[in-house]
Short mmCIF file of N, CA and C in Angstrom, two decimals:
data_model
loop_
_atom_site.label_atom_id
_atom_site.label_comp_id
_atom_site.label_asym_id
_atom_site.label_seq_id
_atom_site.Cartn_x
_atom_site.Cartn_y
_atom_site.Cartn_z
N MET A 1 -1.76 -76.46 -88.30
CA MET A 1 -1.91 -77.84 -87.99
C MET A 1 -2.91 -78.58 -88.94
N PRO A 2 -2.65 -79.65 -89.51
CA PRO A 2 -3.60 -80.30 -90.45
C PRO A 2 -4.94 -80.84 -89.66
N ASN A 3 -5.93 -81.05 -90.31
CA ASN A 3 -7.21 -81.60 -89.80
C ASN A 3 -7.00 -83.02 -89.69
N VAL A 4 -6.99 -83.46 -88.48
CA VAL A 4 -6.86 -84.93 -88.07
C VAL A 4 -8.24 -85.36 -87.76
N PRO A 5 -8.68 -86.48 -88.42
CA PRO A 5 -10.07 -86.97 -88.09
C PRO A 5 -10.00 -87.57 -86.80
N THR A 6 -11.02 -87.36 -85.95
CA THR A 6 -11.26 -87.94 -84.63
C THR A 6 -11.91 -89.32 -84.86
N VAL A 7 -11.15 -90.30 -84.16
CA VAL A 7 -11.48 -91.73 -84.23
C VAL A 7 -12.34 -92.07 -82.96
N LEU A 8 -13.56 -92.36 -83.07
CA LEU A 8 -14.22 -92.89 -82.05
C LEU A 8 -14.18 -94.36 -81.77
N PRO A 9 -14.11 -94.81 -80.63
CA PRO A 9 -14.09 -96.23 -80.39
C PRO A 9 -15.28 -96.96 -81.00
N SER A 10 -15.02 -98.05 -81.54
CA SER A 10 -15.91 -98.75 -82.20
C SER A 10 -16.66 -99.73 -81.11
N THR A 11 -17.96 -99.83 -81.22
CA THR A 11 -18.80 -100.67 -80.47
C THR A 11 -18.89 -102.15 -80.93
N ASN A 12 -18.27 -102.28 -82.08
CA ASN A 12 -18.36 -103.64 -82.72
C ASN A 12 -16.90 -104.15 -82.81
N LEU A 13 -16.17 -104.06 -81.85
CA LEU A 13 -14.74 -104.73 -81.88
C LEU A 13 -14.82 -106.15 -81.92
N ARG A 14 -13.93 -106.73 -82.89
CA ARG A 14 -13.76 -108.14 -82.88
C ARG A 14 -12.62 -108.58 -81.94
N THR A 15 -13.00 -109.60 -81.10
CA THR A 15 -12.01 -110.17 -80.16
C THR A 15 -11.00 -111.01 -80.95
N PRO A 16 -9.67 -110.91 -80.77
CA PRO A 16 -8.71 -111.69 -81.37
C PRO A 16 -9.00 -113.15 -80.96
N PRO A 17 -9.15 -114.15 -81.84
CA PRO A 17 -9.35 -115.47 -81.38
C PRO A 17 -8.09 -116.02 -80.57
N THR A 18 -6.85 -115.43 -80.92
CA THR A 18 -5.81 -115.93 -80.07
C THR A 18 -5.90 -115.55 -78.65
N ILE A 19 -6.47 -114.49 -78.22
CA ILE A 19 -6.83 -114.11 -76.90
C ILE A 19 -7.80 -115.12 -76.24
N ILE A 20 -8.69 -115.42 -76.94
CA ILE A 20 -9.84 -116.39 -76.25
C ILE A 20 -9.09 -117.80 -76.11
N ALA A 21 -8.30 -118.11 -77.23
CA ALA A 21 -7.54 -119.45 -77.04
C ALA A 21 -6.64 -119.47 -76.00
N ALA A 22 -5.91 -118.44 -75.82
CA ALA A 22 -4.95 -118.31 -74.68
C ALA A 22 -5.55 -118.48 -73.33
N ILE A 23 -6.83 -117.65 -73.20
CA ILE A 23 -7.56 -117.85 -71.89
C ILE A 23 -7.99 -119.31 -71.66
N ILE A 24 -8.49 -120.01 -72.80
CA ILE A 24 -8.96 -121.24 -72.66
C ILE A 24 -7.79 -122.16 -72.31
N ALA A 25 -6.70 -122.07 -72.96
CA ALA A 25 -5.46 -122.82 -72.63
C ALA A 25 -4.98 -122.66 -71.19
N VAL A 26 -4.98 -121.55 -70.76
CA VAL A 26 -4.44 -121.18 -69.35
C VAL A 26 -5.49 -121.89 -68.44
N SER A 27 -6.84 -121.78 -68.78
CA SER A 27 -7.82 -122.41 -67.79
C SER A 27 -7.78 -123.85 -67.84
N ALA A 28 -7.55 -124.43 -68.99
CA ALA A 28 -7.42 -125.96 -69.14
C ALA A 28 -6.18 -126.35 -68.35
N LEU A 29 -5.05 -125.67 -68.35
CA LEU A 29 -3.89 -126.04 -67.61
C LEU A 29 -4.11 -125.89 -66.03
N ALA A 30 -4.84 -124.86 -65.70
CA ALA A 30 -5.27 -124.66 -64.34
C ALA A 30 -6.07 -125.83 -63.78
N SER A 31 -6.96 -126.05 -64.58
CA SER A 31 -7.97 -127.28 -64.23
C SER A 31 -7.25 -128.63 -64.18
N ALA A 32 -6.28 -128.85 -65.10
CA ALA A 32 -5.51 -130.08 -65.07
C ALA A 32 -4.62 -130.12 -63.76
N PHE A 33 -4.11 -128.90 -63.39
CA PHE A 33 -3.13 -128.80 -62.31
C PHE A 33 -4.08 -129.14 -60.94
N ILE A 34 -5.18 -128.60 -60.90
CA ILE A 34 -6.05 -128.84 -59.72
C ILE A 34 -6.42 -130.29 -59.74
N CYS A 35 -6.82 -130.83 -60.71
CA CYS A 35 -7.22 -132.42 -60.88
C CYS A 35 -6.03 -133.10 -60.35
N TRP A 36 -4.72 -132.78 -60.86
CA TRP A 36 -3.65 -133.42 -60.29
C TRP A 36 -3.43 -133.38 -58.81
N LEU A 37 -3.54 -132.18 -58.37
CA LEU A 37 -3.38 -131.77 -57.04
C LEU A 37 -4.36 -132.62 -56.09
N VAL A 38 -5.72 -132.59 -56.56
CA VAL A 38 -6.75 -133.33 -55.71
C VAL A 38 -6.63 -134.73 -55.85
N TYR A 39 -6.40 -135.43 -56.91
CA TYR A 39 -6.52 -136.75 -57.04
C TYR A 39 -5.16 -137.58 -57.09
N PHE A 40 -4.04 -136.92 -57.41
CA PHE A 40 -2.77 -137.63 -57.51
C PHE A 40 -1.73 -137.20 -56.62
N HIS A 41 -1.77 -136.05 -56.07
CA HIS A 41 -0.65 -135.46 -55.35
C HIS A 41 -0.81 -135.93 -53.88
N THR A 42 0.32 -136.38 -53.32
CA THR A 42 0.25 -136.83 -51.84
C THR A 42 0.31 -135.57 -51.00
N PRO A 43 -0.67 -135.53 -50.18
CA PRO A 43 -0.62 -134.37 -49.21
C PRO A 43 0.47 -134.15 -48.41
N THR A 44 0.87 -133.09 -48.04
CA THR A 44 2.12 -132.87 -47.35
C THR A 44 1.80 -132.80 -45.78
N ASP A 45 0.59 -132.59 -45.41
CA ASP A 45 0.25 -132.58 -43.94
C ASP A 45 -0.99 -133.51 -43.72
N VAL A 46 -0.72 -134.86 -44.00
CA VAL A 46 -1.63 -135.90 -43.78
C VAL A 46 -2.41 -135.80 -42.35
N ALA A 47 -1.59 -135.48 -41.39
CA ALA A 47 -2.25 -135.33 -39.99
C ALA A 47 -3.23 -134.27 -39.89
N GLY A 48 -3.26 -133.27 -40.76
CA GLY A 48 -4.14 -132.21 -40.74
C GLY A 48 -3.88 -131.21 -39.58
N THR A 49 -2.73 -131.03 -39.26
CA THR A 49 -2.41 -130.00 -38.12
C THR A 49 -2.10 -128.70 -38.55
N GLN A 50 -1.79 -128.41 -39.95
CA GLN A 50 -1.58 -127.05 -40.32
C GLN A 50 -2.68 -126.50 -41.07
N LEU A 51 -3.03 -125.23 -40.74
CA LEU A 51 -4.12 -124.51 -41.36
C LEU A 51 -5.42 -125.19 -41.57
N ARG A 52 -5.83 -125.90 -40.50
CA ARG A 52 -7.09 -126.75 -40.45
C ARG A 52 -8.38 -125.89 -40.83
N SER A 53 -8.28 -124.65 -40.62
CA SER A 53 -9.40 -123.76 -40.84
C SER A 53 -9.67 -123.42 -42.46
N LEU A 54 -8.72 -123.89 -43.31
CA LEU A 54 -8.84 -123.42 -44.65
C LEU A 54 -10.25 -123.72 -45.24
N PRO A 55 -10.88 -124.90 -45.07
CA PRO A 55 -12.06 -125.24 -45.71
C PRO A 55 -13.23 -124.16 -45.17
N LEU A 56 -13.06 -123.83 -43.95
CA LEU A 56 -14.09 -122.67 -43.60
C LEU A 56 -13.73 -121.39 -44.07
N VAL A 57 -12.48 -121.09 -44.30
CA VAL A 57 -12.02 -119.86 -44.97
C VAL A 57 -12.48 -119.83 -46.50
N ASN A 58 -12.37 -121.05 -47.03
CA ASN A 58 -12.90 -121.20 -48.43
C ASN A 58 -14.33 -121.01 -48.54
N ALA A 59 -15.15 -121.59 -47.60
CA ALA A 59 -16.51 -121.36 -47.59
C ALA A 59 -16.93 -119.81 -47.56
N VAL A 60 -16.20 -119.20 -46.64
CA VAL A 60 -16.51 -117.89 -46.32
C VAL A 60 -16.14 -117.02 -47.67
N LEU A 61 -15.11 -117.23 -48.29
CA LEU A 61 -14.69 -116.51 -49.48
C LEU A 61 -15.69 -116.78 -50.65
N ASN A 62 -16.10 -118.13 -50.69
CA ASN A 62 -17.18 -118.52 -51.72
C ASN A 62 -18.52 -117.64 -51.28
N GLY A 63 -18.79 -117.51 -50.03
CA GLY A 63 -20.11 -116.74 -49.65
C GLY A 63 -19.90 -115.32 -49.91
N LEU A 64 -18.74 -114.84 -49.71
CA LEU A 64 -18.51 -113.38 -50.02
C LEU A 64 -18.55 -113.09 -51.51
N SER A 65 -18.13 -113.91 -52.26
CA SER A 65 -18.14 -113.90 -53.74
C SER A 65 -19.68 -114.01 -54.20
N THR A 66 -20.47 -114.80 -53.56
CA THR A 66 -21.86 -114.84 -53.94
C THR A 66 -22.58 -113.55 -53.60
N VAL A 67 -22.34 -112.93 -52.46
CA VAL A 67 -22.86 -111.64 -52.06
C VAL A 67 -22.39 -110.57 -53.09
N ALA A 68 -21.11 -110.57 -53.40
CA ALA A 68 -20.67 -109.55 -54.41
C ALA A 68 -21.38 -109.81 -55.88
N LEU A 69 -21.46 -111.05 -56.33
CA LEU A 69 -22.17 -111.46 -57.59
C LEU A 69 -23.59 -110.99 -57.50
N LEU A 70 -24.44 -111.16 -56.47
CA LEU A 70 -25.80 -110.67 -56.31
C LEU A 70 -25.87 -109.15 -56.23
N PHE A 71 -24.96 -108.53 -55.63
CA PHE A 71 -24.87 -106.93 -55.76
C PHE A 71 -24.59 -106.51 -57.15
N GLY A 72 -23.57 -107.21 -57.75
CA GLY A 72 -23.27 -106.92 -59.09
C GLY A 72 -24.48 -106.94 -60.02
N TYR A 73 -25.18 -107.98 -60.02
CA TYR A 73 -26.33 -108.26 -60.83
C TYR A 73 -27.44 -107.11 -60.46
N ARG A 74 -27.60 -106.86 -59.20
CA ARG A 74 -28.58 -105.78 -58.84
C ARG A 74 -28.17 -104.39 -59.37
N PHE A 75 -26.80 -104.12 -59.43
CA PHE A 75 -26.38 -102.91 -59.93
C PHE A 75 -26.48 -102.73 -61.40
N ILE A 76 -26.28 -103.76 -62.03
CA ILE A 76 -26.29 -103.68 -63.59
C ILE A 76 -27.89 -103.53 -63.97
N ARG A 77 -28.71 -104.27 -63.16
CA ARG A 77 -30.13 -104.05 -63.55
C ARG A 77 -30.64 -102.74 -63.31
N ALA A 78 -29.95 -102.05 -62.43
CA ALA A 78 -30.47 -100.60 -62.19
C ALA A 78 -29.59 -99.70 -62.93
N ARG A 79 -28.78 -100.21 -63.82
CA ARG A 79 -27.96 -99.46 -64.81
C ARG A 79 -26.80 -98.52 -64.03
N ARG A 80 -26.43 -99.14 -62.77
CA ARG A 80 -25.43 -98.47 -62.06
C ARG A 80 -24.12 -99.09 -62.40
N VAL A 81 -23.45 -98.78 -63.56
CA VAL A 81 -22.52 -99.52 -64.19
C VAL A 81 -21.18 -99.54 -63.29
N LEU A 82 -20.74 -98.29 -62.77
CA LEU A 82 -19.75 -98.19 -61.87
C LEU A 82 -19.75 -99.13 -60.68
N GLU A 83 -20.95 -99.10 -60.02
CA GLU A 83 -21.01 -100.10 -58.86
C GLU A 83 -21.03 -101.52 -59.32
N HIS A 84 -21.48 -101.84 -60.49
CA HIS A 84 -21.58 -103.11 -60.98
C HIS A 84 -20.14 -103.56 -61.18
N ARG A 85 -19.40 -102.73 -61.83
CA ARG A 85 -17.98 -102.95 -62.01
C ARG A 85 -17.17 -103.36 -60.73
N SER A 86 -17.38 -102.57 -59.70
CA SER A 86 -16.84 -102.62 -58.42
C SER A 86 -17.26 -103.90 -57.79
N ALA A 87 -18.59 -104.25 -57.88
CA ALA A 87 -18.98 -105.54 -57.24
C ALA A 87 -18.52 -106.73 -58.01
N MET A 88 -18.35 -106.72 -59.34
CA MET A 88 -17.76 -107.71 -60.06
C MET A 88 -16.35 -108.02 -59.81
N PHE A 89 -15.56 -106.91 -59.73
CA PHE A 89 -14.21 -106.96 -59.30
C PHE A 89 -14.08 -107.61 -57.90
N THR A 90 -14.92 -107.16 -57.04
CA THR A 90 -14.88 -107.74 -55.63
C THR A 90 -15.08 -109.29 -55.78
N ALA A 91 -16.10 -109.63 -56.45
CA ALA A 91 -16.46 -111.14 -56.62
C ALA A 91 -15.19 -111.76 -57.14
N PHE A 92 -14.45 -111.16 -58.10
CA PHE A 92 -13.34 -111.84 -58.81
C PHE A 92 -12.14 -111.89 -57.76
N ILE A 93 -12.02 -110.95 -56.94
CA ILE A 93 -10.90 -110.92 -55.90
C ILE A 93 -11.23 -112.12 -54.94
N PHE A 94 -12.45 -112.04 -54.43
CA PHE A 94 -12.73 -113.09 -53.42
C PHE A 94 -12.67 -114.51 -54.14
N SER A 95 -13.02 -114.76 -55.33
CA SER A 95 -12.91 -115.98 -56.02
C SER A 95 -11.46 -116.29 -56.20
N SER A 96 -10.73 -115.39 -56.53
CA SER A 96 -9.20 -115.56 -56.84
C SER A 96 -8.47 -115.90 -55.45
N ILE A 97 -8.86 -115.31 -54.30
CA ILE A 97 -8.35 -115.60 -53.01
C ILE A 97 -8.73 -117.04 -52.66
N PHE A 98 -9.99 -117.29 -53.03
CA PHE A 98 -10.62 -118.70 -52.64
C PHE A 98 -9.62 -119.67 -53.46
N LEU A 99 -9.37 -119.46 -54.66
CA LEU A 99 -8.56 -120.42 -55.46
C LEU A 99 -7.27 -120.75 -54.79
N VAL A 100 -6.61 -119.64 -54.40
CA VAL A 100 -5.19 -119.79 -53.75
C VAL A 100 -5.42 -120.60 -52.54
N SER A 101 -6.29 -120.30 -51.69
CA SER A 101 -6.66 -121.03 -50.37
C SER A 101 -6.95 -122.49 -50.73
N TYR A 102 -7.82 -122.69 -51.62
CA TYR A 102 -8.16 -123.99 -52.08
C TYR A 102 -6.91 -124.82 -52.49
N LEU A 103 -6.09 -124.20 -53.24
CA LEU A 103 -4.90 -125.15 -53.66
C LEU A 103 -3.87 -125.35 -52.50
N VAL A 104 -3.83 -124.32 -51.61
CA VAL A 104 -3.02 -124.59 -50.41
C VAL A 104 -3.65 -125.78 -49.59
N ASN A 105 -4.90 -125.65 -49.56
CA ASN A 105 -5.60 -126.64 -48.58
C ASN A 105 -5.48 -128.02 -49.17
N PHE A 106 -5.56 -128.25 -50.50
CA PHE A 106 -5.33 -129.48 -51.20
C PHE A 106 -3.90 -129.90 -51.08
N THR A 107 -3.04 -128.98 -51.17
CA THR A 107 -1.62 -129.30 -51.10
C THR A 107 -1.25 -129.84 -49.71
N LEU A 108 -1.85 -129.33 -48.73
CA LEU A 108 -1.60 -129.71 -47.30
C LEU A 108 -2.42 -131.02 -47.16
N HIS A 109 -3.71 -130.97 -47.20
CA HIS A 109 -4.50 -132.01 -46.74
C HIS A 109 -5.06 -132.96 -47.65
N GLY A 110 -5.09 -132.71 -48.91
CA GLY A 110 -5.71 -133.72 -49.97
C GLY A 110 -7.20 -133.56 -50.04
N GLU A 111 -7.78 -134.63 -50.55
CA GLU A 111 -9.22 -134.61 -50.70
C GLU A 111 -9.95 -134.93 -49.47
N THR A 112 -11.19 -134.24 -49.36
CA THR A 112 -12.02 -134.56 -48.22
C THR A 112 -12.87 -135.68 -48.61
N HIS A 113 -12.91 -136.78 -47.69
CA HIS A 113 -13.73 -137.84 -48.08
C HIS A 113 -15.21 -137.83 -47.23
N PHE A 114 -16.13 -137.88 -48.12
CA PHE A 114 -17.44 -137.93 -47.61
C PHE A 114 -17.98 -139.26 -47.29
N ASN A 115 -18.73 -139.58 -46.28
CA ASN A 115 -19.16 -140.79 -45.81
C ASN A 115 -20.11 -141.34 -46.81
N ARG A 116 -19.72 -142.49 -47.63
CA ARG A 116 -20.63 -142.96 -48.64
C ARG A 116 -21.87 -143.70 -48.11
N LEU A 117 -21.79 -143.98 -46.82
CA LEU A 117 -22.83 -144.72 -46.15
C LEU A 117 -23.94 -143.72 -45.75
N SER A 118 -23.66 -142.30 -45.62
CA SER A 118 -24.56 -141.49 -45.25
C SER A 118 -25.84 -141.36 -46.18
N ALA A 119 -26.96 -141.06 -45.61
CA ALA A 119 -28.12 -140.91 -46.47
C ALA A 119 -27.99 -139.77 -47.40
N TRP A 120 -27.15 -138.74 -47.05
CA TRP A 120 -26.84 -137.66 -47.97
C TRP A 120 -26.00 -137.92 -49.11
N TRP A 121 -25.31 -139.08 -49.24
CA TRP A 121 -24.38 -139.36 -50.30
C TRP A 121 -24.81 -139.19 -51.63
N PRO A 122 -25.96 -139.64 -52.02
CA PRO A 122 -26.48 -139.66 -53.26
C PRO A 122 -26.69 -138.08 -53.73
N PHE A 123 -27.26 -137.33 -52.83
CA PHE A 123 -27.36 -135.80 -53.18
C PHE A 123 -25.94 -135.12 -53.22
N TYR A 124 -25.06 -135.46 -52.19
CA TYR A 124 -23.71 -134.85 -52.20
C TYR A 124 -23.00 -134.95 -53.43
N TRP A 125 -22.82 -136.36 -53.86
CA TRP A 125 -21.87 -136.55 -55.03
C TRP A 125 -22.37 -135.93 -56.20
N LYS A 126 -23.84 -135.74 -56.41
CA LYS A 126 -24.25 -135.18 -57.54
C LYS A 126 -24.13 -133.61 -57.50
N LEU A 127 -24.26 -132.99 -56.44
CA LEU A 127 -23.99 -131.61 -56.13
C LEU A 127 -22.54 -131.35 -56.39
N LEU A 128 -21.65 -132.16 -55.79
CA LEU A 128 -20.26 -132.06 -55.96
C LEU A 128 -19.83 -132.24 -57.35
N ALA A 129 -20.30 -133.07 -58.11
CA ALA A 129 -19.97 -133.38 -59.49
C ALA A 129 -20.41 -132.17 -60.47
N SER A 130 -21.64 -131.58 -60.11
CA SER A 130 -22.03 -130.33 -60.85
C SER A 130 -21.15 -129.32 -60.61
N HIS A 131 -20.87 -129.11 -59.24
CA HIS A 131 -19.99 -128.01 -58.92
C HIS A 131 -18.61 -128.04 -59.50
N ILE A 132 -18.08 -129.18 -59.65
CA ILE A 132 -16.71 -129.33 -60.19
C ILE A 132 -16.72 -129.14 -61.77
N VAL A 133 -17.68 -129.85 -62.37
CA VAL A 133 -17.84 -129.55 -63.81
C VAL A 133 -18.07 -128.12 -64.12
N LEU A 134 -18.98 -127.38 -63.50
CA LEU A 134 -19.35 -126.11 -63.78
C LEU A 134 -18.16 -125.11 -63.49
N SER A 135 -17.37 -125.48 -62.31
CA SER A 135 -16.26 -124.60 -62.01
C SER A 135 -15.19 -124.68 -63.09
N VAL A 136 -15.00 -125.82 -63.70
CA VAL A 136 -14.04 -125.93 -64.89
C VAL A 136 -14.58 -125.14 -66.11
N ILE A 137 -15.89 -125.04 -66.23
CA ILE A 137 -16.46 -124.40 -67.40
C ILE A 137 -16.44 -122.84 -66.89
N ALA A 138 -16.67 -122.45 -65.82
CA ALA A 138 -16.74 -121.19 -65.37
C ALA A 138 -15.51 -120.33 -65.45
N LEU A 139 -14.33 -120.94 -65.19
CA LEU A 139 -13.13 -120.29 -65.10
C LEU A 139 -12.82 -119.53 -66.50
N PRO A 140 -12.77 -120.36 -67.64
CA PRO A 140 -12.51 -119.59 -68.86
C PRO A 140 -13.66 -118.42 -69.19
N MET A 141 -14.88 -118.82 -68.83
CA MET A 141 -16.03 -117.89 -69.05
C MET A 141 -15.85 -116.59 -68.20
N ILE A 142 -15.38 -116.73 -67.09
CA ILE A 142 -15.16 -115.52 -66.13
C ILE A 142 -14.06 -114.76 -66.73
N LEU A 143 -12.98 -115.34 -67.16
CA LEU A 143 -11.93 -114.59 -67.61
C LEU A 143 -12.14 -113.98 -68.96
N ILE A 144 -12.88 -114.68 -69.76
CA ILE A 144 -13.29 -114.03 -71.09
C ILE A 144 -14.26 -112.92 -70.90
N THR A 145 -15.11 -113.09 -69.98
CA THR A 145 -16.10 -112.09 -69.73
C THR A 145 -15.36 -110.76 -69.27
N PHE A 146 -14.54 -110.95 -68.26
CA PHE A 146 -13.77 -109.80 -67.83
C PHE A 146 -12.96 -109.26 -68.95
N PHE A 147 -12.19 -110.08 -69.77
CA PHE A 147 -11.45 -109.46 -70.84
C PHE A 147 -12.33 -108.49 -71.78
N LEU A 148 -13.61 -109.06 -72.08
CA LEU A 148 -14.44 -108.28 -72.94
C LEU A 148 -14.86 -106.99 -72.35
N SER A 149 -15.04 -106.87 -71.10
CA SER A 149 -15.50 -105.73 -70.41
C SER A 149 -14.26 -104.76 -70.33
N LEU A 150 -13.15 -105.22 -69.90
CA LEU A 150 -11.93 -104.44 -69.71
C LEU A 150 -11.36 -103.84 -71.09
N SER A 151 -11.79 -104.58 -72.19
CA SER A 151 -11.33 -104.08 -73.51
C SER A 151 -12.40 -103.34 -74.23
N GLY A 152 -13.48 -103.09 -73.62
CA GLY A 152 -14.45 -102.19 -74.07
C GLY A 152 -15.43 -102.91 -75.10
N ARG A 153 -15.45 -104.23 -75.07
CA ARG A 153 -16.37 -104.99 -76.00
C ARG A 153 -17.60 -105.25 -75.34
N PHE A 154 -18.26 -104.31 -75.01
CA PHE A 154 -19.46 -104.40 -74.19
C PHE A 154 -20.64 -105.17 -74.64
N PRO A 155 -21.06 -105.06 -76.03
CA PRO A 155 -22.05 -105.98 -76.43
C PRO A 155 -21.68 -107.52 -76.23
N ALA A 156 -20.48 -107.89 -76.62
CA ALA A 156 -20.06 -109.23 -76.50
C ALA A 156 -20.05 -109.54 -74.95
N HIS A 157 -19.63 -108.57 -74.04
CA HIS A 157 -19.60 -108.85 -72.65
C HIS A 157 -20.88 -109.12 -72.21
N ARG A 158 -21.94 -108.32 -72.60
CA ARG A 158 -23.32 -108.64 -72.14
C ARG A 158 -23.76 -109.97 -72.61
N ARG A 159 -23.48 -110.46 -73.73
CA ARG A 159 -23.95 -111.63 -74.33
C ARG A 159 -23.40 -112.80 -73.58
N LEU A 160 -22.05 -112.73 -73.36
CA LEU A 160 -21.47 -113.86 -72.56
C LEU A 160 -21.91 -113.93 -71.12
N ALA A 161 -21.97 -112.66 -70.56
CA ALA A 161 -22.26 -112.43 -68.98
C ALA A 161 -23.64 -113.09 -68.71
N ARG A 162 -24.49 -113.22 -69.71
CA ARG A 162 -25.74 -113.77 -69.48
C ARG A 162 -25.54 -115.30 -69.07
N TYR A 163 -24.53 -115.96 -69.60
CA TYR A 163 -24.33 -117.24 -69.26
C TYR A 163 -23.28 -117.45 -68.08
N THR A 164 -22.27 -116.54 -68.08
CA THR A 164 -21.22 -116.59 -67.02
C THR A 164 -21.78 -116.40 -65.68
N TYR A 165 -22.74 -115.43 -65.53
CA TYR A 165 -23.17 -115.12 -64.21
C TYR A 165 -23.88 -116.29 -63.59
N PRO A 166 -24.88 -116.88 -64.15
CA PRO A 166 -25.59 -118.05 -63.42
C PRO A 166 -24.70 -119.12 -63.01
N ILE A 167 -23.70 -119.48 -63.90
CA ILE A 167 -22.74 -120.52 -63.66
C ILE A 167 -21.91 -120.12 -62.45
N TRP A 168 -21.27 -118.88 -62.58
CA TRP A 168 -20.36 -118.48 -61.43
C TRP A 168 -21.13 -118.45 -60.16
N LEU A 169 -22.36 -117.97 -60.09
CA LEU A 169 -23.29 -117.86 -59.04
C LEU A 169 -23.60 -119.28 -58.50
N TYR A 170 -23.76 -120.15 -59.13
CA TYR A 170 -24.03 -121.51 -58.84
C TYR A 170 -22.85 -122.28 -58.14
N VAL A 171 -21.78 -122.07 -58.92
CA VAL A 171 -20.39 -122.61 -58.36
C VAL A 171 -20.11 -121.95 -56.94
N SER A 172 -20.28 -120.64 -56.77
CA SER A 172 -20.14 -120.07 -55.40
C SER A 172 -21.11 -120.58 -54.42
N ILE A 173 -22.42 -120.61 -54.77
CA ILE A 173 -23.22 -121.20 -53.80
C ILE A 173 -23.04 -122.64 -53.42
N THR A 174 -22.85 -123.51 -54.44
CA THR A 174 -22.62 -124.82 -54.08
C THR A 174 -21.37 -125.13 -53.44
N GLY A 175 -20.35 -124.25 -53.49
CA GLY A 175 -19.15 -124.54 -52.89
C GLY A 175 -19.42 -124.31 -51.31
N VAL A 176 -20.27 -123.36 -50.97
CA VAL A 176 -20.56 -123.23 -49.61
C VAL A 176 -21.46 -124.37 -48.95
N VAL A 177 -22.35 -124.86 -49.86
CA VAL A 177 -23.16 -126.09 -49.51
C VAL A 177 -22.40 -127.27 -49.35
N VAL A 178 -21.46 -127.51 -50.13
CA VAL A 178 -20.51 -128.75 -50.11
C VAL A 178 -19.75 -128.65 -48.71
N TYR A 179 -19.26 -127.46 -48.47
CA TYR A 179 -18.50 -127.29 -47.20
C TYR A 179 -19.45 -127.67 -46.06
N TRP A 180 -20.66 -127.00 -45.94
CA TRP A 180 -21.45 -127.46 -44.93
C TRP A 180 -21.90 -128.86 -44.77
N MET A 181 -22.07 -129.45 -45.87
CA MET A 181 -22.33 -131.01 -45.87
C MET A 181 -21.05 -131.68 -45.43
N GLN A 182 -19.90 -131.35 -45.76
CA GLN A 182 -18.83 -132.10 -45.39
C GLN A 182 -18.54 -131.78 -43.85
N ALA A 183 -18.78 -130.51 -43.35
CA ALA A 183 -18.60 -130.18 -41.97
C ALA A 183 -19.69 -130.97 -41.09
N ALA A 184 -20.91 -131.03 -41.63
CA ALA A 184 -21.89 -131.73 -40.87
C ALA A 184 -21.60 -133.40 -40.69
N ILE A 185 -21.02 -133.89 -41.81
CA ILE A 185 -20.65 -135.27 -41.63
C ILE A 185 -19.36 -135.60 -40.84
N HIS A 186 -18.40 -134.66 -40.82
CA HIS A 186 -17.28 -134.92 -40.09
C HIS A 186 -17.33 -134.27 -38.71
#
């Protein structure tokens, strides 16, 4: 048998730009669809009789994602890579289920209106605006960060995760706060 050289995986892999472009394009389409659903689509259950608990379910899913993210951070700081990976997959699953539930809620009920005469309105709209803008930014960042990890591009994964993590955590936490504020006003 001839001598076959052993090829070791490179730690300096280049990510194909087409992969990143595809992730960004899919994220942009998803964000455009959500925008259309929230602001232009006529709700199918205007009376709000079907699945009225979805906003609470969404807040719980965001809360569970937050907890998983915090554990993931703790695990990676302790160099417990397998536990970190499990926690981050758990956060991703909770966030994905949240997104489906969120889409169903907006399909059925439409936008939740906050009382603009409330003393909380100035804080609420700024919090909501930052939540929305950062959630649009977070989606492709999360997907790219996961891609980098799953494809073994760990140095690039670490570099991007430093930015992805706090944005994802902020979006998860503010999702819960927005729910609490809406629930308190209604």
